[in-house]
PDB file of C-alpha atoms in Angstrom:
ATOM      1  CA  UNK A  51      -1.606   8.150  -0.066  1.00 67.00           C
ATOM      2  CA  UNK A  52      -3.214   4.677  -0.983  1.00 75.00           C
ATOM      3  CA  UNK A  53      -3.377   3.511  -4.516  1.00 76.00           C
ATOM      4  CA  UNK A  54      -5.203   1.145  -6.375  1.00 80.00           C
ATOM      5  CA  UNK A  55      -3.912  -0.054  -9.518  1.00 80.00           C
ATOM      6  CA  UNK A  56      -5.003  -2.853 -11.210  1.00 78.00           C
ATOM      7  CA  UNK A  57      -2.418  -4.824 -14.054  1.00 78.00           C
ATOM      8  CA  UNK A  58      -3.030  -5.014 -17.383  1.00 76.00           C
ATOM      9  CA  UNK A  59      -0.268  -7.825 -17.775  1.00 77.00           C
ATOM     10  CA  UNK A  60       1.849 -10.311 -16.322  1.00 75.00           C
ATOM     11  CA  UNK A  61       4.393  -8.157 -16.031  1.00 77.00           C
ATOM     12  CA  UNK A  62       5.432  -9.270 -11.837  1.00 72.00           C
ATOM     13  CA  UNK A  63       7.036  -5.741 -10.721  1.00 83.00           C
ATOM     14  CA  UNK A  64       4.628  -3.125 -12.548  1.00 83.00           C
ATOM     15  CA  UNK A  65       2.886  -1.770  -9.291  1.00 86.00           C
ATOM     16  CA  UNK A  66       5.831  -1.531  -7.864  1.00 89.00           C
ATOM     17  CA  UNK A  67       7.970   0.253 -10.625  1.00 89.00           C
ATOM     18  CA  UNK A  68       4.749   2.936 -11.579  1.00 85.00           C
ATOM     19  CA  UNK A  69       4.771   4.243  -8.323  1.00 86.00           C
ATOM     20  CA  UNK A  70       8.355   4.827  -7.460  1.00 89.00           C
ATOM     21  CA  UNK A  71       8.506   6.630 -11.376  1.00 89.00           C
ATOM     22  CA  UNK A  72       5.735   8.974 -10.192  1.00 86.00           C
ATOM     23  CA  UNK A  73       8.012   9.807  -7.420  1.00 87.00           C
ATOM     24  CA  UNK A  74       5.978   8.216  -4.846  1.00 85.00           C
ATOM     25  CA  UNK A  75       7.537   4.721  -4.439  1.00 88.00           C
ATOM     26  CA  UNK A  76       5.737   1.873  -2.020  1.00 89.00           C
ATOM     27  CA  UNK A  77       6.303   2.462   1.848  1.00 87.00           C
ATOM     28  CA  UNK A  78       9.265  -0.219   2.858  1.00 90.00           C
ATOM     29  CA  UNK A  79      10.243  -1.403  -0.845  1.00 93.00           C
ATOM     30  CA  UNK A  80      14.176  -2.190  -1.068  1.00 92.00           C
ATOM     31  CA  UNK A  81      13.979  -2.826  -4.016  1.00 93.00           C
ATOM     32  CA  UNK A  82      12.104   0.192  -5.827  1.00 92.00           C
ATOM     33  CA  UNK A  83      12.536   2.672  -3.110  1.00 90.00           C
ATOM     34  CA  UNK A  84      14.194   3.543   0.034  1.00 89.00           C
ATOM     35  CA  UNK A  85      13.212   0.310   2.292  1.00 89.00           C
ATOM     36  CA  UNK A  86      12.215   2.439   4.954  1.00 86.00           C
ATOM     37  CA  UNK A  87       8.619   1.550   6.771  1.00 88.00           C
ATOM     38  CA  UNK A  88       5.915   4.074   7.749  1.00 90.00           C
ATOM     39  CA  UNK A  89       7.150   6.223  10.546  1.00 91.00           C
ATOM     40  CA  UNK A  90       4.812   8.429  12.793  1.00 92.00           C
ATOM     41  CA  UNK A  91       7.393  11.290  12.749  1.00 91.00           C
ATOM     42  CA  UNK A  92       6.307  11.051   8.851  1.00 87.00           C
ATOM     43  CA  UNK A  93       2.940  12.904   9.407  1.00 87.00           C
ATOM     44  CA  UNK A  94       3.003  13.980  12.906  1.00 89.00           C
ATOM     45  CA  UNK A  95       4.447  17.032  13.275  1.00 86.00           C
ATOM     46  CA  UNK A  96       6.508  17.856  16.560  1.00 88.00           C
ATOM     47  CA  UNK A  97       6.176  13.936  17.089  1.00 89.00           C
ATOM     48  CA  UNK A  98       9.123  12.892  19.622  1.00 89.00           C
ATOM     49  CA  UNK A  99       9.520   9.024  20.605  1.00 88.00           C
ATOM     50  CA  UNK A 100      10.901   7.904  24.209  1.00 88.00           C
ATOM     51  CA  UNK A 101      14.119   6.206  22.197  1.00 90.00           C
ATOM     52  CA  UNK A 102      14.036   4.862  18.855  1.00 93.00           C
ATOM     53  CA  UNK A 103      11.158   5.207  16.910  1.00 93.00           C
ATOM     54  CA  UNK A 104       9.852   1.882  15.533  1.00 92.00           C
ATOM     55  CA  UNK A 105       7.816   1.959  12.310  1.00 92.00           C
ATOM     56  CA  UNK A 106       4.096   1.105  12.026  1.00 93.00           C
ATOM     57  CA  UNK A 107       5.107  -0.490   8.962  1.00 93.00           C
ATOM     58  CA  UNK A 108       8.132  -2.593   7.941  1.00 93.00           C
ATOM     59  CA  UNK A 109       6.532  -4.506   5.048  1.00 94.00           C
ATOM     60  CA  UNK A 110       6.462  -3.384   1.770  1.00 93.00           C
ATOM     61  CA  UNK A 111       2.849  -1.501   1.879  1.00 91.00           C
ATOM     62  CA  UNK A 112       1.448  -4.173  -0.832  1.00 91.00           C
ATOM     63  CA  UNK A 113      -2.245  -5.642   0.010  1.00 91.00           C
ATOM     64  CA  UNK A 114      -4.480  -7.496  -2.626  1.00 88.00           C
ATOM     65  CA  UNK A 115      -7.830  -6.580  -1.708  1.00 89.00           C
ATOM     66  CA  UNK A 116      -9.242  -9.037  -4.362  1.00 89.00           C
ATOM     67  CA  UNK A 117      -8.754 -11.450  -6.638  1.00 87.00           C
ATOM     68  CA  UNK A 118     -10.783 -13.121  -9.156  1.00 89.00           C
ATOM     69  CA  UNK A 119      -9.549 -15.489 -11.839  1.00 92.00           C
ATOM     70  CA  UNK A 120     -11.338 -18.482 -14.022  1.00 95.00           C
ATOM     71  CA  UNK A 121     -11.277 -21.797 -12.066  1.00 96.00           C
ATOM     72  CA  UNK A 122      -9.325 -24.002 -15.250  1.00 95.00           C
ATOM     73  CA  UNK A 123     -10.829 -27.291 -14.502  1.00 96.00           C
ATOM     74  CA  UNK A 124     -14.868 -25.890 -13.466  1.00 96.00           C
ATOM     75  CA  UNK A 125     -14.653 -23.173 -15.328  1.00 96.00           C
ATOM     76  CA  UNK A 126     -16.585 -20.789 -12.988  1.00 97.00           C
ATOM     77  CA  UNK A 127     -15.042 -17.349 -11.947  1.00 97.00           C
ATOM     78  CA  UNK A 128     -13.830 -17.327  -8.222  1.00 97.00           C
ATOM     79  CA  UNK A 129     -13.603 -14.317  -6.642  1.00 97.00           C
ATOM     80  CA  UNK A 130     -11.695 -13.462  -3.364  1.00 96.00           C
ATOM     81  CA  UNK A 131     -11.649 -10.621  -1.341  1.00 96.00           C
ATOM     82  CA  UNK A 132      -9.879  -9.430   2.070  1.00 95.00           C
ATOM     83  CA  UNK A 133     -10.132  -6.451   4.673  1.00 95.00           C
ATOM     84  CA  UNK A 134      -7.122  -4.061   4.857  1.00 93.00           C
ATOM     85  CA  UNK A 135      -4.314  -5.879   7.055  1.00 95.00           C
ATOM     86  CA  UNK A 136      -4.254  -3.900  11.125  1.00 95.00           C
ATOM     87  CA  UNK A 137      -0.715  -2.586  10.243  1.00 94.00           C
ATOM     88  CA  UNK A 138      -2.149  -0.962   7.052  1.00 93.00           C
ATOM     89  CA  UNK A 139      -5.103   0.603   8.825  1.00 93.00           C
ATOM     90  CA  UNK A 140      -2.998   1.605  11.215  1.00 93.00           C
ATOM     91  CA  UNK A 141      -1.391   3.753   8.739  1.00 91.00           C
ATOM     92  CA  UNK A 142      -4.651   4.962   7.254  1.00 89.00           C
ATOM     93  CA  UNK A 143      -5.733   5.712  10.568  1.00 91.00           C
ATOM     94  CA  UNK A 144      -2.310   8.011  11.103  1.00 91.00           C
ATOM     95  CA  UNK A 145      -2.666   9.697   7.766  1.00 87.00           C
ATOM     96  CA  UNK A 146      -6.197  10.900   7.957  1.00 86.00           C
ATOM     97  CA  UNK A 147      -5.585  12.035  11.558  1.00 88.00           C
ATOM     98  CA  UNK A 148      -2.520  14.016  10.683  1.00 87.00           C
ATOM     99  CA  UNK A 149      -2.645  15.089   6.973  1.00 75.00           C
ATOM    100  CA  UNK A 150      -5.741  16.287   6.303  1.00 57.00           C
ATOM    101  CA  UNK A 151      -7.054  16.951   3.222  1.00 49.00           C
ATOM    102  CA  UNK A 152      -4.722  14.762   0.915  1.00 49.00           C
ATOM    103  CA  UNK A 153      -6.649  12.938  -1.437  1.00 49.00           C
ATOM    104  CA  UNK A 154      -7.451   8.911  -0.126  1.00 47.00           C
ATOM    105  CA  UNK A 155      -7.309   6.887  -2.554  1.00 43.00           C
ATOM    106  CA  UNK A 156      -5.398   8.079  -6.326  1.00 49.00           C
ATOM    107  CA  UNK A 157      -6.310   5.242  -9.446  1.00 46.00           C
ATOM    108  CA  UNK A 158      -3.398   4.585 -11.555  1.00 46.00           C
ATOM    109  CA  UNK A 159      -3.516   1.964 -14.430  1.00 44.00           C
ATOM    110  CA  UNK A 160       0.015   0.396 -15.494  1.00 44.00           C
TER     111      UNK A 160
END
């Protein structure tokens, strides 16, 4: 499932901690979950490697699509946007393939 969530404050860890107390925490996170990547044996059922499997993720699943903030010194809002990383759309690509019909994207406000 992919998320957006969007912080109301400063508060560093708070799309980090939301998710893991809905019982869903972030693909890879040591520290608020299980530190364990995105594995095709996750969603592919029957799936058998040749060895070890290697995850299609090992970072903690975190992307900031955009950012905008108030330049201090101009004054003028900046804005600052960027496609999903490969690895992520790699997952995407896995989890609309093999578990169809969950829902895409779920909005949660910290």
């Amino acid at each position: 499932m992919f998320l957006e969530a969007r912080p109301k404050t400063e508060w560093m860890h708070q799309i980090r901690v939301y998710p893991r107390e809905l019982g869903t925490p972030i693909f890879a996170d040591g520290l608020y979950g299980n530190g364990t990547g995105f594995f095709l044996s996750l969603v592919k059922a029957g799936y058998k490697p040749d060895g070890d499997e290697k995850p299609l993720l090992t970072r903690v699943a975190l992307h900031a699509a955009g950012l905008s903030f108030t330049h201090p010194v101009a004054l003028q809002v900046m804005n600052f946007e960027a496609e999903l990383p490969k690895d992520m759309r790699t997952v995407q690509k896995y989890l609309r393939k093999y578990r169809l019909g969950i829902q895409e994207l779920k909005r949660i406000s910290p």
